[in-house]
Amino acid sequence: EAPFVDLAIATICTDGFTHRRHEPAFRLIPEIDVKNVEFNVWYPETITPHYFADLKERSAEAGLRPVCVQGSAFGGEGSGGIVKDIGHKLALMHGARQLGCRRVKCTGAAPGSQGGLKAVIEVCRELAPVAKEMDILILLENHTKNVLETLADYEEIFAAIDSPYIAMCCDLAHFLGSGIDPLD
């Protein structure tokens, strides 16, 4: 039997960058008959246990399967910022688990801000053992004009962190936008 890929849709496709409590997603996604959903949770309310419980209930009612949680970017200035970022990513990991999925995806901040690539590495070092314990994949998504932009950025991360629970989410459009050949 040939392998296949399950399609998924991110709620940004239906909700855009506005906070509407995922109402458009739950209204529109069932109409296109895609079951797998990545929930973009970029607002304070959306990373609470109560909101994740609500997403789980609404997903079941709509016949949708949560497969990923995407939170806001990695980054934090100084030890206080790093602690806050670790706390944020832990909330996302617990939310993913509550939804029954095992992927958490985030991108990085703009170059020269939020502690740069060093902060991403520091946060991921702390998260790797927890991710292993929870069986959650932390996916680092590349983005144009971001600290997770080039192949060298990923080489630096994976040289510093040897964990199968810290992985890359490859956005081919952003590689093209950064002038990087996706085949590389």
Tab-separated table of C-alpha atoms in Angstrom:
chain	number	residue	atom	x	y	z
A	1	GLU	CA	0.000	0.000	0.000
A	2	ALA	CA	1.371	3.409	-0.985
A	3	PRO	CA	1.927	5.974	1.776
A	4	PHE	CA	-0.208	9.058	1.737
A	5	VAL	CA	-0.327	12.457	3.382
A	6	ASP	CA	-3.309	13.643	5.394
A	7	LEU	CA	-4.198	17.197	4.512
A	8	ALA	CA	-4.669	19.743	7.256
A	9	ILE	CA	-5.768	23.357	7.336
A	10	ALA	CA	-4.593	26.120	9.645
A	11	THR	CA	-7.244	28.334	11.181
A	12	ILE	CA	-5.396	31.387	9.857
A	13	CYS	CA	-6.882	30.402	6.475
A	14	THR	CA	-10.395	31.071	7.765
A	15	ASP	CA	-9.846	33.453	10.683
A	16	GLY	CA	-7.014	35.605	9.365
A	17	PHE	CA	-5.108	37.570	11.985
A	18	THR	CA	-8.170	38.631	13.938
A	19	HIS	CA	-9.410	37.153	17.202
A	20	ARG	CA	-12.883	35.803	16.585
A	21	ARG	CA	-12.657	32.792	18.928
A	22	HIS	CA	-12.230	30.524	15.864
A	23	GLU	CA	-15.864	31.048	14.833
A	24	PRO	CA	-15.040	31.273	11.090
A	25	ALA	CA	-12.934	28.104	11.335
A	26	PHE	CA	-15.711	26.062	12.900
A	27	ARG	CA	-18.221	27.415	10.385
A	28	LEU	CA	-16.125	27.053	7.210
A	29	ILE	CA	-13.717	24.132	7.657
A	30	PRO	CA	-16.429	21.433	7.928
A	31	GLU	CA	-17.795	22.678	4.578
A	32	ILE	CA	-14.546	21.843	2.754
A	33	ASP	CA	-14.365	18.338	4.211
A	34	VAL	CA	-10.894	18.659	5.716
A	35	LYS	CA	-10.806	17.067	9.160
A	36	ASN	CA	-7.274	17.885	10.389
A	37	VAL	CA	-6.868	21.360	11.861
A	38	GLU	CA	-3.955	23.430	13.117
A	39	PHE	CA	-5.304	25.880	15.667
A	40	ASN	CA	-3.568	29.264	15.658
A	41	VAL	CA	-3.690	30.464	19.267
A	42	TRP	CA	-2.120	33.914	19.321
A	43	TYR	CA	-4.230	35.712	21.915
A	44	PRO	CA	-4.110	35.534	25.727
A	45	GLU	CA	-7.533	33.914	26.062
A	46	THR	CA	-6.682	31.219	23.529
A	47	ILE	CA	-3.837	29.650	25.521
A	48	THR	CA	-5.853	28.981	28.674
A	49	PRO	CA	-6.944	25.487	29.744
A	50	HIS	CA	-10.576	26.647	29.570
A	51	TYR	CA	-10.191	27.740	25.950
A	52	PHE	CA	-8.453	24.492	24.973
A	53	ALA	CA	-11.331	22.538	26.578
A	54	ASP	CA	-13.744	24.631	24.504
A	55	LEU	CA	-11.728	23.955	21.314
A	56	LYS	CA	-11.796	20.239	22.052
A	57	GLU	CA	-15.559	20.243	22.537
A	58	ARG	CA	-16.247	22.343	19.438
A	59	SER	CA	-13.870	20.188	17.371
A	60	ALA	CA	-15.717	17.032	18.392
A	61	GLU	CA	-19.078	18.620	17.563
A	62	ALA	CA	-17.799	19.757	14.136
A	63	GLY	CA	-16.071	16.459	13.336
A	64	LEU	CA	-12.646	18.115	13.263
A	65	ARG	CA	-9.355	16.601	14.437
A	66	PRO	CA	-6.834	18.953	16.082
A	67	VAL	CA	-3.347	18.057	14.807
A	68	CYS	CA	-1.271	21.085	15.802
A	69	VAL	CA	-1.285	24.193	17.961
A	70	GLN	CA	0.539	27.245	16.627
A	71	GLY	CA	1.486	29.894	19.128
A	72	SER	CA	3.241	33.212	18.895
A	73	ALA	CA	6.945	33.518	18.164
A	74	PHE	CA	9.881	32.323	20.214
A	75	GLY	CA	11.880	34.958	21.968
A	76	GLY	CA	12.540	36.757	25.181
A	77	GLU	CA	15.026	39.339	26.378
A	78	GLY	CA	17.048	38.416	29.456
A	79	SER	CA	16.285	35.686	31.949
A	80	GLY	CA	12.806	37.084	32.678
A	81	GLY	CA	11.905	36.998	29.004
A	82	ILE	CA	13.259	33.470	28.626
A	83	VAL	CA	11.226	32.302	31.642
A	84	LYS	CA	8.063	33.855	30.184
A	85	ASP	CA	8.702	32.238	26.801
A	86	ILE	CA	9.247	28.830	28.381
A	87	GLY	CA	5.983	29.289	30.310
A	88	HIS	CA	4.185	30.249	27.107
A	89	LYS	CA	5.478	27.212	25.230
A	90	LEU	CA	4.592	24.929	28.172
A	91	ALA	CA	1.022	26.290	28.069
A	92	LEU	CA	0.906	25.460	24.353
A	93	MET	CA	2.257	21.965	24.996
A	94	HIS	CA	-0.351	21.285	27.668
A	95	GLY	CA	-3.031	22.702	25.373
A	96	ALA	CA	-1.942	20.432	22.531
A	97	ARG	CA	-2.080	17.465	24.852
A	98	GLN	CA	-5.528	18.524	26.061
A	99	LEU	CA	-6.671	18.615	22.420
A	100	GLY	CA	-5.210	15.177	21.761
A	101	CYS	CA	-2.519	16.321	19.352
A	102	ARG	CA	1.239	16.199	19.677
A	103	ARG	CA	2.544	19.162	17.700
A	104	VAL	CA	3.296	22.714	18.816
A	105	LYS	CA	4.545	25.109	16.156
A	106	CYS	CA	6.091	28.559	16.526
A	107	THR	CA	8.276	30.762	14.450
A	108	GLY	CA	10.905	33.237	15.595
A	109	ALA	CA	11.018	36.970	16.142
A	110	ALA	CA	12.535	39.597	13.875
A	111	PRO	CA	16.339	39.529	13.668
A	112	GLY	CA	17.989	41.560	16.408
A	113	SER	CA	14.967	41.358	18.707
A	114	GLN	CA	13.685	39.168	21.528
A	115	GLY	CA	17.078	37.606	22.221
A	116	GLY	CA	17.560	36.369	18.660
A	117	LEU	CA	18.456	32.822	17.727
A	118	LYS	CA	20.276	32.423	21.056
A	119	ALA	CA	16.939	32.788	22.903
A	120	VAL	CA	15.257	30.219	20.635
A	121	ILE	CA	18.036	27.747	21.408
A	122	GLU	CA	17.925	28.466	25.140
A	123	VAL	CA	14.147	27.962	25.294
A	124	CYS	CA	14.271	24.793	23.190
A	125	ARG	CA	17.027	23.336	25.397
A	126	GLU	CA	14.716	23.708	28.394
A	127	LEU	CA	11.681	22.372	26.535
A	128	ALA	CA	13.326	19.302	24.964
A	129	PRO	CA	13.164	17.042	28.066
A	130	VAL	CA	9.580	18.094	28.775
A	131	ALA	CA	8.633	17.522	25.142
A	132	LYS	CA	10.098	14.027	25.367
A	133	GLU	CA	8.188	13.310	28.572
A	134	MET	CA	4.939	14.606	27.042
A	135	ASP	CA	5.629	13.130	23.572
A	136	ILE	CA	5.091	16.545	21.986
A	137	LEU	CA	6.978	17.762	18.923
A	138	ILE	CA	8.164	21.366	19.066
A	139	LEU	CA	8.186	22.565	15.466
A	140	LEU	CA	10.288	25.594	14.523
A	141	GLU	CA	8.746	27.242	11.466
A	142	ASN	CA	10.946	29.187	9.094
A	143	HIS	CA	9.796	32.656	8.115
A	144	THR	CA	11.139	35.394	5.877
A	145	LYS	CA	12.957	38.190	7.777
A	146	ASN	CA	12.988	36.222	11.000
A	147	VAL	CA	15.612	34.505	13.187
A	148	LEU	CA	14.360	31.178	11.792
A	149	GLU	CA	14.971	32.048	8.161
A	150	THR	CA	18.007	30.297	6.712
A	151	LEU	CA	19.442	26.817	6.605
A	152	ALA	CA	22.337	28.110	8.729
A	153	ASP	CA	19.833	29.062	11.453
A	154	TYR	CA	18.598	25.470	11.615
A	155	GLU	CA	22.120	24.065	11.453
A	156	GLU	CA	23.016	26.173	14.503
A	157	ILE	CA	19.914	25.047	16.402
A	158	PHE	CA	20.361	21.363	15.661
A	159	ALA	CA	24.085	21.527	16.450
A	160	ALA	CA	23.160	22.896	19.887
A	161	ILE	CA	20.138	20.659	20.582
A	162	ASP	CA	20.129	16.955	19.844
A	163	SER	CA	16.508	15.975	20.391
A	164	PRO	CA	13.988	14.327	18.059
A	165	TYR	CA	11.357	16.426	19.859
A	166	ILE	CA	12.752	19.700	18.486
A	167	ALA	CA	12.141	19.731	14.738
A	168	MET	CA	11.709	21.953	11.711
A	169	CYS	CA	8.446	22.974	10.111
A	170	CYS	CA	9.454	23.759	6.557
A	171	ASP	CA	7.413	26.526	4.926
A	172	LEU	CA	8.500	26.408	1.297
A	173	ALA	CA	6.888	29.746	0.450
A	174	HIS	CA	8.979	31.495	3.103
A	175	PHE	CA	12.159	29.814	1.869
A	176	LEU	CA	11.359	31.083	-1.622
A	177	GLY	CA	10.625	34.542	-0.197
A	178	SER	CA	14.056	34.486	1.448
A	179	GLY	CA	15.747	33.494	-1.813
A	180	ILE	CA	16.449	29.948	-0.615
A	181	ASP	CA	15.999	27.014	-2.994
A	182	PRO	CA	13.578	24.604	-1.256
A	183	LEU	CA	15.522	21.667	-2.688
A	184	ASP	CA	18.507	22.683	-0.550
